[in-house]
XYZ file of C-alpha atoms in Angstrom:
283
model
C 8.237 -91.601 140.941
C 6.375 -93.594 138.282
C 6.598 -96.826 140.401
C 5.445 -94.791 143.437
C 2.467 -93.436 141.436
C 1.649 -96.974 140.179
C 1.680 -98.352 143.653
C -0.488 -95.556 144.838
C -3.003 -96.189 141.991
C -3.097 -99.992 142.964
C -3.831 -99.106 146.442
C -6.602 -96.639 145.689
C -8.165 -99.310 143.379
C -8.087 -101.998 146.104
C -9.828 -99.488 148.545
C -12.489 -98.703 145.942
C -13.361 -102.336 145.282
C -13.569 -103.004 149.105
C -15.869 -100.033 149.410
C -18.124 -101.392 146.494
C -18.234 -104.792 148.325
C -19.282 -103.152 151.322
C -22.288 -101.341 149.633
C -23.393 -104.659 148.164
C -23.447 -106.228 151.440
C -25.584 -103.345 152.833
C -28.103 -103.767 149.833
C -28.374 -107.283 150.811
C -29.070 -106.356 154.371
C -31.665 -103.985 153.361
C -33.394 -106.676 151.259
C -33.448 -108.943 154.372
C -34.953 -106.205 156.502
C -37.622 -105.451 153.734
C -39.471 -108.575 155.002
C -39.895 -107.139 158.481
C -42.872 -104.885 157.579
C -44.771 -107.952 156.364
C -44.106 -109.568 159.612
C -45.248 -106.448 161.426
C -48.323 -106.306 159.250
C -49.153 -109.770 160.183
C -48.943 -108.914 163.891
C -51.476 -106.081 163.232
C -53.920 -108.375 161.402
C -57.057 -109.549 163.183
C -56.493 -112.552 165.208
C -58.188 -115.673 163.690
C -60.546 -115.846 166.829
C -61.602 -112.365 166.402
C -65.250 -112.108 165.542
C -66.836 -109.673 163.081
C -67.953 -107.120 165.712
C -64.690 -107.258 167.552
C -62.919 -106.660 164.185
C -65.043 -103.654 163.558
C -64.423 -102.120 167.016
C -60.736 -102.839 166.754
C -60.699 -100.906 163.418
C -62.647 -98.047 164.880
C -64.920 -97.851 161.830
C -67.937 -99.461 160.110
C -67.426 -99.500 156.283
C -70.787 -98.935 154.792
C -71.568 -99.432 151.141
C -73.907 -96.912 149.587
C -74.954 -95.447 146.259
C -75.031 -91.731 147.065
C -77.391 -91.199 143.966
C -80.622 -92.470 145.354
C -82.703 -89.827 146.899
C -84.124 -89.630 149.638
C -82.247 -92.676 150.837
C -78.594 -91.969 149.838
C -77.681 -88.745 147.889
C -75.607 -85.574 148.084
C -77.242 -82.320 149.253
C -76.803 -78.880 147.612
C -73.495 -78.585 149.535
C -72.241 -81.883 148.220
C -72.521 -83.564 151.628
C -73.720 -87.247 151.496
C -77.024 -87.541 153.297
C -80.325 -89.377 153.261
C -82.634 -91.622 155.245
C -80.376 -94.721 154.899
C -77.261 -92.656 155.529
C -78.640 -91.105 158.774
C -79.957 -94.476 160.052
C -76.486 -95.819 159.402
C -74.802 -93.020 161.199
C -77.074 -93.542 164.348
C -76.357 -97.295 164.250
C -72.591 -96.781 163.952
C -72.695 -94.134 166.852
C -74.243 -96.989 169.028
C -71.710 -99.468 168.026
C -69.058 -96.973 169.394
C -67.153 -96.468 165.982
C -67.029 -94.038 163.024
C -69.086 -94.634 159.817
C -66.872 -94.815 156.703
C -69.268 -94.495 153.665
C -67.975 -96.070 150.384
C -70.104 -94.993 147.428
C -70.644 -97.277 144.444
C -73.203 -97.784 141.756
C -76.006 -100.069 142.537
C -75.130 -102.691 139.887
C -71.613 -103.098 141.644
C -72.722 -102.813 145.153
C -72.995 -106.507 145.914
C -69.790 -107.276 144.171
C -68.144 -104.733 146.372
C -69.559 -106.603 149.350
C -68.233 -109.978 148.028
C -64.820 -108.291 147.521
C -64.766 -107.282 151.197
C -64.843 -103.493 150.542
C -67.739 -102.959 153.008
C -68.773 -104.440 156.263
C -72.367 -103.687 155.480
C -74.712 -102.031 153.059
C -77.273 -99.341 153.810
C -79.078 -98.608 150.598
C -82.809 -99.443 150.891
C -81.921 -103.008 149.977
C -85.091 -105.299 149.825
C -85.062 -108.590 151.531
C -85.646 -111.258 148.911
C -85.332 -115.132 149.041
C -82.680 -115.041 146.397
C -80.482 -112.577 148.322
C -81.006 -114.422 151.543
C -79.282 -117.428 150.051
C -76.033 -115.600 149.860
C -76.325 -112.725 152.463
C -77.621 -112.043 155.903
C -79.972 -109.088 156.661
C -80.566 -107.081 159.834
C -84.016 -106.567 161.082
C -86.061 -104.564 158.537
C -85.970 -100.847 159.018
C -88.186 -99.684 156.071
C -91.298 -100.808 154.182
C -92.040 -99.470 150.670
C -94.021 -100.390 147.677
C -92.991 -100.655 143.973
C -94.917 -98.154 141.706
C -95.326 -97.870 137.949
C -94.246 -94.427 136.724
C -94.947 -93.043 133.244
C -95.034 -89.586 131.509
C -97.870 -87.457 132.474
C -99.351 -87.505 129.032
C -99.233 -91.339 128.581
C -102.569 -93.035 128.085
C -101.331 -96.512 126.953
C -99.838 -97.782 130.235
C -102.189 -97.950 133.163
C -101.186 -101.295 134.861
C -98.038 -103.403 135.135
C -99.554 -105.714 132.509
C -99.446 -102.944 129.995
C -95.610 -102.979 130.265
C -95.431 -105.882 127.684
C -93.273 -104.690 124.781
C -92.716 -101.287 126.289
C -89.288 -99.812 127.243
C -88.721 -99.633 131.070
C -85.612 -98.006 132.504
C -84.309 -100.237 135.373
C -81.250 -101.134 137.217
C -80.288 -104.691 135.870
C -79.910 -106.232 139.409
C -82.883 -104.668 141.070
C -85.960 -106.467 142.373
C -87.865 -103.578 140.777
C -86.368 -104.365 137.325
C -87.536 -107.913 137.771
C -91.066 -106.717 138.159
C -90.662 -105.152 134.802
C -89.177 -108.149 133.244
C -91.935 -110.367 134.647
C -94.507 -108.122 133.001
C -92.721 -108.406 129.537
C -91.046 -105.034 129.348
C -87.958 -104.433 127.165
C -85.285 -103.355 129.769
C -83.164 -100.268 129.227
C -80.370 -100.353 131.700
C -80.045 -97.399 134.083
C -77.518 -96.631 136.990
C -80.522 -95.800 139.307
C -83.737 -93.788 139.958
C -82.433 -90.500 138.882
C -81.255 -91.677 135.469
C -84.465 -93.625 134.903
C -86.484 -90.357 135.555
C -84.255 -88.463 133.150
C -84.798 -90.925 130.427
C -88.550 -90.961 131.100
C -88.929 -87.103 130.930
C -86.765 -86.994 127.807
C -89.046 -89.682 125.973
C -86.299 -92.272 125.640
C -88.237 -94.988 127.657
C -91.969 -95.559 128.154
C -91.913 -96.353 131.974
C -90.082 -97.244 134.994
C -90.888 -99.536 138.023
C -89.427 -97.816 141.073
C -89.721 -97.075 144.727
C -92.904 -95.404 145.747
C -91.152 -93.482 148.380
C -88.570 -92.012 146.017
C -91.403 -91.039 143.743
C -93.242 -89.177 146.601
C -89.983 -87.369 147.473
C -89.357 -86.412 143.817
C -92.793 -84.961 143.463
C -92.289 -83.080 146.742
C -89.060 -81.764 145.450
C -90.249 -81.065 141.835
C -94.132 -80.778 141.901
C -94.243 -79.655 138.284
C -92.287 -82.689 136.904
C -94.339 -84.235 134.035
C -94.653 -87.828 135.359
C -97.362 -89.711 137.117
C -97.925 -92.947 139.022
C -100.414 -95.309 137.434
C -100.075 -98.567 139.365
C -98.615 -99.984 142.723
C -97.700 -103.403 143.973
C -100.072 -104.356 146.798
C -97.567 -105.929 149.104
C -94.916 -103.765 150.578
C -91.101 -104.621 150.281
C -89.173 -104.889 153.501
C -85.567 -103.365 153.297
C -82.629 -103.815 155.771
C -78.940 -103.702 156.121
C -76.906 -106.437 154.343
C -73.948 -108.397 155.570
C -71.835 -111.347 154.299
C -72.873 -114.575 155.950
C -70.836 -115.627 159.027
C -70.887 -112.065 160.661
C -73.536 -113.065 163.386
C -72.037 -110.880 166.140
C -72.077 -107.842 163.812
C -75.705 -108.479 162.664
C -76.866 -108.811 166.286
C -75.158 -105.540 167.362
C -76.755 -103.801 164.555
C -80.168 -105.189 165.366
C -79.687 -103.994 168.957
C -78.682 -100.522 167.688
C -81.832 -100.346 165.443
C -84.060 -101.421 168.323
C -82.458 -98.628 170.416
C -83.094 -95.877 167.752
C -86.809 -96.971 167.446
C -87.297 -96.882 171.272
C -85.664 -93.536 171.887
C -87.527 -91.871 169.094
C -84.528 -91.258 166.841
C -86.078 -93.448 164.042
C -89.191 -91.631 163.884
C -87.504 -88.240 163.898
C -85.444 -89.181 160.826
C -88.365 -90.906 159.130
C -90.595 -87.856 159.456
C -87.781 -85.565 158.195
C -87.642 -87.448 154.983
C -91.064 -88.838 154.463
C -93.410 -87.197 156.810
C -94.404 -90.503 158.439
C -93.135 -93.571 160.118
C -91.934 -95.691 157.125
C -91.074 -98.795 159.244
C -94.619 -100.187 159.100
């Protein structure tokens, strides 16, 4: 019986070893199959000959970078919904491209880095067209004109012109062309994340002034007529703003320009403009 038991044990051990060998082989097979999704993903990737417009239409969405904190251009309403002039213009443009908008919110100082990293197809955020930006990016046709204004506390009597900013603290986004105006006039820059924070710092006495968008100032005074700030100076020449794209996306830029022309001609643009500003802000 002991020999029979020993033989039986040896047979069971051989079966177990064989089974382990089979599992190892299956693992190896699984590892080999793991490469297949990569191949499949490669099949789903945009063909090399697909242009930027075709790629957007194939994805079914236009990825749009925007701040979400810059009223009345891009902000959240009382119900938390992302809205604003630029948001509604972008939605109408996207509708005419035949795709859905996907808004990706980011702080202003990181919005161009997000573009460079390929997180967005475009930016709708009242971005001014400047020679420096045109060296790296392409712009749509302009869809808004605004002027930079100098804003100070209501009881301030020292700052009356941009030249008076010399040695004063100005709250500005570091990469904004508005901030450059403050720098050019000798201001000490206090970094902010946008218009709302600059106004908060101004009304709490932590800065002396801010150079900001005139349309944002008018909207704020409309929303909060009792806020203790005032406009004391204005840049004479208006700034033109447009949607931003990485260079080399000519087909997408052209399609967006055609959509902008369409919303001008059918009255959609004027309706949105009057909703937020009470006037046509494209001129």
